[in-house]
Coordinates of C-alpha atoms in Angstrom, one line a residue:
X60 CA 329.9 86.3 21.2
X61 CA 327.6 88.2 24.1
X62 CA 324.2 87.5 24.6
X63 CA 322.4 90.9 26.2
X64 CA 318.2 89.7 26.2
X65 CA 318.1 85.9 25.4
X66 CA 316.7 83.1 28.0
X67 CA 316.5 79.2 27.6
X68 CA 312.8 79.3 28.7
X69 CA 311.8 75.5 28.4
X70 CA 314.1 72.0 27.9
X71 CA 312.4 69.0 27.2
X72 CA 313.1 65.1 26.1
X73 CA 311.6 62.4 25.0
X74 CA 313.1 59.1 25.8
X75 CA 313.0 56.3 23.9
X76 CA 310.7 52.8 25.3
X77 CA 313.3 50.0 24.1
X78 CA 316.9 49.7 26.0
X79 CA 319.5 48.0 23.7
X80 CA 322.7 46.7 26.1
X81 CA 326.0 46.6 24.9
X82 CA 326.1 43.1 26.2
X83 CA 323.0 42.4 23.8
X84 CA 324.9 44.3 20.2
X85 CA 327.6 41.8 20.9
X86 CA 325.1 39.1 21.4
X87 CA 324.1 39.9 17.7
X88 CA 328.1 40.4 16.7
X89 CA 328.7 36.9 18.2
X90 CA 329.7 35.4 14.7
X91 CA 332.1 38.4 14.2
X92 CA 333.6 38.0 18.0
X93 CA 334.1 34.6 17.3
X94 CA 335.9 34.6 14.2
X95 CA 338.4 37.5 15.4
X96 CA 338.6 36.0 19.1
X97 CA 337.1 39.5 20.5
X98 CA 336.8 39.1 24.1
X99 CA 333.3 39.9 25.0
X100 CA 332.1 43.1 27.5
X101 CA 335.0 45.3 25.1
X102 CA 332.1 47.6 23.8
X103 CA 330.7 48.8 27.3
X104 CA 334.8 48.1 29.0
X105 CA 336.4 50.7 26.2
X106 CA 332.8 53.3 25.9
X107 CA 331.1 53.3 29.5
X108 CA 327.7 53.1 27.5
X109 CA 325.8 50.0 29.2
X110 CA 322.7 50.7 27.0
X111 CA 321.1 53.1 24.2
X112 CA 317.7 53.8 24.1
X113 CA 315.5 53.1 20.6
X114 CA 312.0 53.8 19.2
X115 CA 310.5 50.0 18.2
X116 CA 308.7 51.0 15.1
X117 CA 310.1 53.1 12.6
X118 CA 309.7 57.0 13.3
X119 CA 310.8 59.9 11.8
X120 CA 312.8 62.6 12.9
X121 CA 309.9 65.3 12.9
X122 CA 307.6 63.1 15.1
X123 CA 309.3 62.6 18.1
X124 CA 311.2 66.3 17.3
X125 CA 307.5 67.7 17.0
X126 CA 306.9 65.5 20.6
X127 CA 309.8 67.5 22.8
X128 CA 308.5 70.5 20.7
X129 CA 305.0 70.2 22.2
X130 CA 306.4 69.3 25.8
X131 CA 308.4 72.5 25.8
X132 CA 306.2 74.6 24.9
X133 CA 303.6 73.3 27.5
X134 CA 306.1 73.6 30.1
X135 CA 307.0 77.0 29.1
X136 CA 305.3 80.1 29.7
X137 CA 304.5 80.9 26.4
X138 CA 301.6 79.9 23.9
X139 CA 302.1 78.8 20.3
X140 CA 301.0 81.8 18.8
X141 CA 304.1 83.7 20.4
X142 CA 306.6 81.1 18.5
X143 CA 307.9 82.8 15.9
X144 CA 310.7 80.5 14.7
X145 CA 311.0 76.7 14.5
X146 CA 314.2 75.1 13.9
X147 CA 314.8 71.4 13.1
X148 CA 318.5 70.8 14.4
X149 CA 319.1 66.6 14.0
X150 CA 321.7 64.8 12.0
X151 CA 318.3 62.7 10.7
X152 CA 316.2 64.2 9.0
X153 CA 312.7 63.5 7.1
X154 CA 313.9 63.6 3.7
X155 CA 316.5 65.4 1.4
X156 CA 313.9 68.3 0.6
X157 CA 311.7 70.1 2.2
X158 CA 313.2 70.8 5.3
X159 CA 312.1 68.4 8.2
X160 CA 311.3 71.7 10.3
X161 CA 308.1 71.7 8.2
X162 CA 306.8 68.7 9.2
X163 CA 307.8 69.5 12.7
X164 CA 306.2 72.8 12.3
X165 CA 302.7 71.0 11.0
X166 CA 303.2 68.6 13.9
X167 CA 303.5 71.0 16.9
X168 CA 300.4 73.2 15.2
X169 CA 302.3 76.3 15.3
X170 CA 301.2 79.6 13.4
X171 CA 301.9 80.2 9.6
X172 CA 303.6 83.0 10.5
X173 CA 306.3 81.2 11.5
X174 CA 310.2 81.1 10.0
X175 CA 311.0 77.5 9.4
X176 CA 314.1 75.4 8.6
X177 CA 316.5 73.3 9.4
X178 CA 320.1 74.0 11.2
X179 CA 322.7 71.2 10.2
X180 CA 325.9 70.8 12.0
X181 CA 326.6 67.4 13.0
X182 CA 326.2 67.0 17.0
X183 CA 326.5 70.4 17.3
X184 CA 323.2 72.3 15.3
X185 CA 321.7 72.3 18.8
X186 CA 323.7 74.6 20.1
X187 CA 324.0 76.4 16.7
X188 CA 320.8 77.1 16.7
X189 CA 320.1 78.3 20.6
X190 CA 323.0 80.7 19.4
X191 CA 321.5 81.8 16.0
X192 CA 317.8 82.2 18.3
X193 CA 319.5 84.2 20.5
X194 CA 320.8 86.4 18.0
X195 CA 317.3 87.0 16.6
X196 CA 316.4 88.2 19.3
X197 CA 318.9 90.2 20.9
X198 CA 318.8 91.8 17.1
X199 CA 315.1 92.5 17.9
X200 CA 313.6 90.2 15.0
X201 CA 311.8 88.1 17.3
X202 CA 310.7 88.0 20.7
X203 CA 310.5 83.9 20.9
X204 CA 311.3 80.4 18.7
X205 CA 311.9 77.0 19.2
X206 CA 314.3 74.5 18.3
X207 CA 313.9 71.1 18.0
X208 CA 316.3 67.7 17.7
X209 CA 314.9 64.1 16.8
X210 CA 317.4 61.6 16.5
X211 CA 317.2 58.0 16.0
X212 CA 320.2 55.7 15.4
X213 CA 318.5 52.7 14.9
X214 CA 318.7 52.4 11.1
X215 CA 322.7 53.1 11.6
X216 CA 323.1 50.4 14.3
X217 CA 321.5 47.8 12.2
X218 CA 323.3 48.5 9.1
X219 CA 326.6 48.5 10.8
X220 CA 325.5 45.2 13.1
X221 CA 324.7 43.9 9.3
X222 CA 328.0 45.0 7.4
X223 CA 330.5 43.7 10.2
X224 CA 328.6 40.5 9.8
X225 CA 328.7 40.4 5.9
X226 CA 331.7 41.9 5.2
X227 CA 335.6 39.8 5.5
X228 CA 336.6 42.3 8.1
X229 CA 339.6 41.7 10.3
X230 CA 340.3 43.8 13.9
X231 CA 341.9 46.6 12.2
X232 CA 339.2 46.9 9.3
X233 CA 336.2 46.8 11.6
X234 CA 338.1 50.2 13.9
X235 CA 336.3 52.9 11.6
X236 CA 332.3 51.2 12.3
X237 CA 333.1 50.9 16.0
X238 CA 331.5 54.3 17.0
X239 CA 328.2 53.6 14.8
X240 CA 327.9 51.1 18.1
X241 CA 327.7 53.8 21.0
X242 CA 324.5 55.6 18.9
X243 CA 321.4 56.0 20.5
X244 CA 318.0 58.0 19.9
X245 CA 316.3 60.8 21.6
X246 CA 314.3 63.4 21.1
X247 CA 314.9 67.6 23.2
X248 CA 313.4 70.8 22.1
X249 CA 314.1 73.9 24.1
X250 CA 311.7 77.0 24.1
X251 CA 314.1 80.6 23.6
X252 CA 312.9 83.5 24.1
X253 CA 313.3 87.1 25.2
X254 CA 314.0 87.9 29.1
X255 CA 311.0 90.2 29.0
X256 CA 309.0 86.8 28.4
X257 CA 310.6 84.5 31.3
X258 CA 311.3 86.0 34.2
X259 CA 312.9 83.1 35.6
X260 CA 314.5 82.1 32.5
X261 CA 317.8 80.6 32.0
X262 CA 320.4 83.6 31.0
X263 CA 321.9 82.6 28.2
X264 CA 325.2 84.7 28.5
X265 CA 327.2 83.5 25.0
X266 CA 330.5 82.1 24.3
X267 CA 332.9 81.1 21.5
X268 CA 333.1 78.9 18.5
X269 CA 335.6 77.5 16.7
X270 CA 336.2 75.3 13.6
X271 CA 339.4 73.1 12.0
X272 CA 338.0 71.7 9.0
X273 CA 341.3 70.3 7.8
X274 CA 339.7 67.4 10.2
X275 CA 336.6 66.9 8.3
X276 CA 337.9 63.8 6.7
X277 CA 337.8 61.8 10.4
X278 CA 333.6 60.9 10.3
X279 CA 331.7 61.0 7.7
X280 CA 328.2 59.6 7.2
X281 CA 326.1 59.3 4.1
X282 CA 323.4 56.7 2.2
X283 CA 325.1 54.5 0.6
X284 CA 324.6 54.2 -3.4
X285 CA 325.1 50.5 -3.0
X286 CA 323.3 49.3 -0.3
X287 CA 320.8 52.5 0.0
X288 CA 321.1 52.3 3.3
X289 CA 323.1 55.0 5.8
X290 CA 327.1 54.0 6.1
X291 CA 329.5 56.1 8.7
X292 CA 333.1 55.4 9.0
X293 CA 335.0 57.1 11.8
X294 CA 338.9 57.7 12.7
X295 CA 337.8 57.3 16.2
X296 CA 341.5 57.5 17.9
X297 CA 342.3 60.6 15.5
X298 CA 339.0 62.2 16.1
X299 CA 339.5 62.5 19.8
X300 CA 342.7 64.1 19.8
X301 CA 342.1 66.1 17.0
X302 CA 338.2 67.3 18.8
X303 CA 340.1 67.7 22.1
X304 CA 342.3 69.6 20.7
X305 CA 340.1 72.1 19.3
X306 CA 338.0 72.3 22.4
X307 CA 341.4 73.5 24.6
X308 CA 341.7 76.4 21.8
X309 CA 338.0 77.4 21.9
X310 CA 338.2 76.8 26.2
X311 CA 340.8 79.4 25.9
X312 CA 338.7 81.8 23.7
X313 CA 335.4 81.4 25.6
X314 CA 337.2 81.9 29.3
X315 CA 338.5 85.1 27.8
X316 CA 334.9 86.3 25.9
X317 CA 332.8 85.4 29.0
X318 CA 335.9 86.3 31.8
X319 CA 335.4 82.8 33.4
X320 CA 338.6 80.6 34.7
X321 CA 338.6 76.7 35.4
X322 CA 336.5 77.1 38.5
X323 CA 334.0 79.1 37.3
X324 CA 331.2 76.6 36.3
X325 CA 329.4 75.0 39.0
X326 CA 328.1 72.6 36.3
X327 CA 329.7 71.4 33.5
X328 CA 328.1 69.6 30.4
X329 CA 329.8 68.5 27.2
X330 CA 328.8 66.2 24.1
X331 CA 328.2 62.6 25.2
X332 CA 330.7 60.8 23.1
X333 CA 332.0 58.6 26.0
X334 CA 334.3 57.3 29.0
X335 CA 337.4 58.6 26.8
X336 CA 336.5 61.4 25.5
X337 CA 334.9 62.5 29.0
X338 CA 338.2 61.9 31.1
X339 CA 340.8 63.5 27.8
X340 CA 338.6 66.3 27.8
X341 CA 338.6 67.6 31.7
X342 CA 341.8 66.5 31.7
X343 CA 343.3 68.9 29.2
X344 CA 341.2 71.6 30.0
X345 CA 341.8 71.6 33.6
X346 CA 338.1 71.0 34.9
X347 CA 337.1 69.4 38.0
X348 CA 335.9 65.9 37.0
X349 CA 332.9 66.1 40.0
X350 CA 331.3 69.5 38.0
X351 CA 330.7 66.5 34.7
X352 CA 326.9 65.6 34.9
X353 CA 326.7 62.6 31.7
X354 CA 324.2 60.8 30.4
X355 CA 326.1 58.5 27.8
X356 CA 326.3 55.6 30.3
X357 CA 322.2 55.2 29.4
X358 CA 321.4 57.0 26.3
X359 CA 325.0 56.8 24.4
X360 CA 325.3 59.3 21.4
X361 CA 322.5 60.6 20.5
X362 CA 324.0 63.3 18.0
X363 CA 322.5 66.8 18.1
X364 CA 320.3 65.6 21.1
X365 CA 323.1 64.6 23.5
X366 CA 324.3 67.6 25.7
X367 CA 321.0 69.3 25.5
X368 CA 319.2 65.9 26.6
X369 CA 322.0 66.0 29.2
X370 CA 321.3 69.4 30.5
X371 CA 317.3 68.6 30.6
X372 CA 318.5 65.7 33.0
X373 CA 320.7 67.5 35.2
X374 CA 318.2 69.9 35.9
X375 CA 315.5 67.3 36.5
X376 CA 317.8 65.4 38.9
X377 CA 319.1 68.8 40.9
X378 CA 322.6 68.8 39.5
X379 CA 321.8 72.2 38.1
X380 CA 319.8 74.8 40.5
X381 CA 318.7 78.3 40.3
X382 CA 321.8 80.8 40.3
X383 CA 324.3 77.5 38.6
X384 CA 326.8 78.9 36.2
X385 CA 326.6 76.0 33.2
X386 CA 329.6 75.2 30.6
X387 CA 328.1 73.8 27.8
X388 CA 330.8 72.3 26.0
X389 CA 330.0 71.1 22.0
X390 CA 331.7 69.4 19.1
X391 CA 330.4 67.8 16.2
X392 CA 332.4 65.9 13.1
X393 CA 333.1 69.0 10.5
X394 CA 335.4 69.7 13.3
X395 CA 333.4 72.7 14.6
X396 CA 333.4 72.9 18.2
X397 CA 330.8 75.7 20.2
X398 CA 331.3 76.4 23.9
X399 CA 328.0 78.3 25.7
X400 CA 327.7 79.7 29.4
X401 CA 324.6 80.0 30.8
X402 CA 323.4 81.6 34.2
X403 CA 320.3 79.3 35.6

C-alpha cells in the first residue's frame, strides 16, 4: 500500500500511576515457586520487563482511551469539530455491544457527525486503523479522524496470578500463562489527518501487510464460562518463531513497496513483546540493533498500545527528529503482521 495525502498529526499516552515489578508478581507466585523450585528473578532474566504500569481502581477502556484522545487533539492543530472519525483500536473493550468507540466518542465530546467504531486486531488494530484513516482520506471521505487504544491488563494479571495458584500445575503446564505475566496497561491516541491540515505533520508513506492464519491457534484469549473471568493461553516458543517468521516475509514485501533496504530507517520501532522477540527479530531481518527505541523494559505489553506508546516516547525523548525515516514494525496473535514507514 501507498499513502499520497495522509499525516500522523498528534501522538499521545497516558501512563499508568501504579508500577507492578517482576520481582513483586513472583512475590505473589511465591507458593507456586516454591512448590516447583522456580528460581526467583526468571520472569524479568527470560523477558527484560522490570515493571508494568497499572490503573489502581478499576477503569474502562473508553476512559483512559477517551484521555489520550483529548491529549491529542489539544496537542494537535485541529479542533474537535474537524474530527470526523473516531476509532476505538484495544484488545479491551467496554462491553460486547455497543462498540467502545461510543463511549469514547461521548467522552472526548466530539461532534455527532462523526463515524464511530471499533477496529479489532489483536496488538495490531492500531496500526490497522492509522492505515484504514489514511485511506479515508487519501480516498477523499474525510479530511481528519482519530484513533484511540485503552488497554489495561490488570484483570488478566490477576486472574492468571490466581489460576497458577489454584490450579495443580507443574513447570510444563504453567508455559502457556507465562506471557499473561509481561502485560501492562496504557492508554495512546493519535490525531490523522490530511497534509493540507498539518504542515508539519508526520508523512505517513504506507507499507505492507501480511497474514498466516494457520497460526491462529498459538494465543487465544477469551472470558471464561467457568470462572467469568478473562483466561489466555499462549504457545509462547511457537509464537515467536512462527510471528518472526511472518515478519521476514512482510520485511521483504514492504522494502520492495516503499523501495527501502536494511539501512534505510533511521528509527526502528516494533511491537513490545520482549528481550526475545526484540533480538530474533533484528536478527533475521538484518536491522541494526542501535536503530531499536523499546519501551517493554517499563511498560511490558501493552497490546494495541505498545509500538504506538513507543513511538510517542521516542519522540519525546529525541530518538525520533524531524526528517527520521520510522519502521514501524506490527504483529498481533491472528497471525497478522503490518509494517508502516513513516517520514517525520
Amino acid at each position: 500500500m501507498k499513502v499520497r495525502s495522509a499525516v500522523i498529526d498528534s501522538l499521545s499516552y497516558v501512563s499508568p500511576p501504579t508500577a507492578w515489578s517482576s520481582d513483586l508478581i513472583e512475590e505473589k507466585l511465591a507458593p507456586l515457586y516454591e512448590r516447583l523450585r522456580l528460581p526467583e528473578g526468571r520472569l524479568e532474566l527470560m523477558t527484560g520487563i522490570r515493571e508494568r504500569r497499572f490503573w489502581e481502581q478499576e477503569v474502562r477502556p473508553s476512559e483512559i482511551a477517551a484521555e489520550a484522545g483529548r491529549k491529542a487533539i489539544a496537542e494537535s492543530g485541529l479542533s474537535t469539530e474537524q474530527i470526523e472519525v473516531c476509532i476505538h483500536s484495544s484488545v479491551c473493550r467496554d462491553m460486547l455491544e455497543p462498540a467502545t468507540a461510543s463511549f469514547a466518542h461521548r467522552l472526548m465530546g466530539l461532534s455527532p457527525s462523526v463515524q464511530v467504531f471499533d477496529v479489532s486486531n489483536a496488538c495490531l488494530g492500531f496500526l490497522n486503523s492509522i492505515s484504514l484513516l489514511s485511506s479515508m482520506i487519501d480516498a477523499g471521505q474525510i479530511k481528519a479522524g482519530v484513533v484511540v487504544s485503552g488497554e489495561n491488563g490488570k484483570p488478566l494479571l490477576e486472574r492468571t496470578i490466581q489460576i497458577l495458584l489454584e490450579r495443580d500445575l507443574n513447570r510444563k503446564s504453567i508455559k502457556p500463562f507465562f506471557a499473561n505475566l509481561t502485560i501492562g496497561a496504557g492508554a495512546v491516541a493519535a490525531v490523522v489527518c490530511h497534509e493540507s491540515l498539518s504542515p508539519n505533520g508526520h508523512r505517513i508513506l504506507g507499507g505492507s501487510v501480511m497474514a498466516d492464519t494457520s497460526a491462529n491457534d498459538l494465543c487465544k484469549g477469551d472470558a471464561s464460562a467457568a470462572s467469568g473471568g478473562l483466561e489466555m493461553q499462549t504457545d509462547s516458543e511457537e509464537m515467536l518463531q512462527a510471528g518472526v517468521s511472518l515478519a521476514k516475509r512482510t520485511w521483504d514485501a514492504f522494502k520492495g513497496e516503499l523501495g527501502w533496504d536494511e539501512s534505510t530507517a533511521d528509527r526502528i520501532v516494533c511491537h513490545q513483546v520482549g528481550a526475545a522477540h526484540q533480538r530474533l527479530l533484528f536478527d533475521t531481518l538484518g536491522l541494526d540493533h542501535a536503530k531499536d527505541y523499546s519501551s517493554y523494559q517499563n511498560f511490558g505489553n501493552t497490546g494495541s498500545a505498545a509500538l504506538p506508546i513507543t513511538l510517542t516516547k521516542a519522540a519525546e525523548d529525541g530518538a525520533v527528529k524531524a526528517g527520521d525515516k520510522v519502521a514501524l514494525l506490527g504483529i498481533g496473535s491472528g497471525l497478522n503482521c503490518l509494517m508502516m514507514g513513516v517520514e517525520w
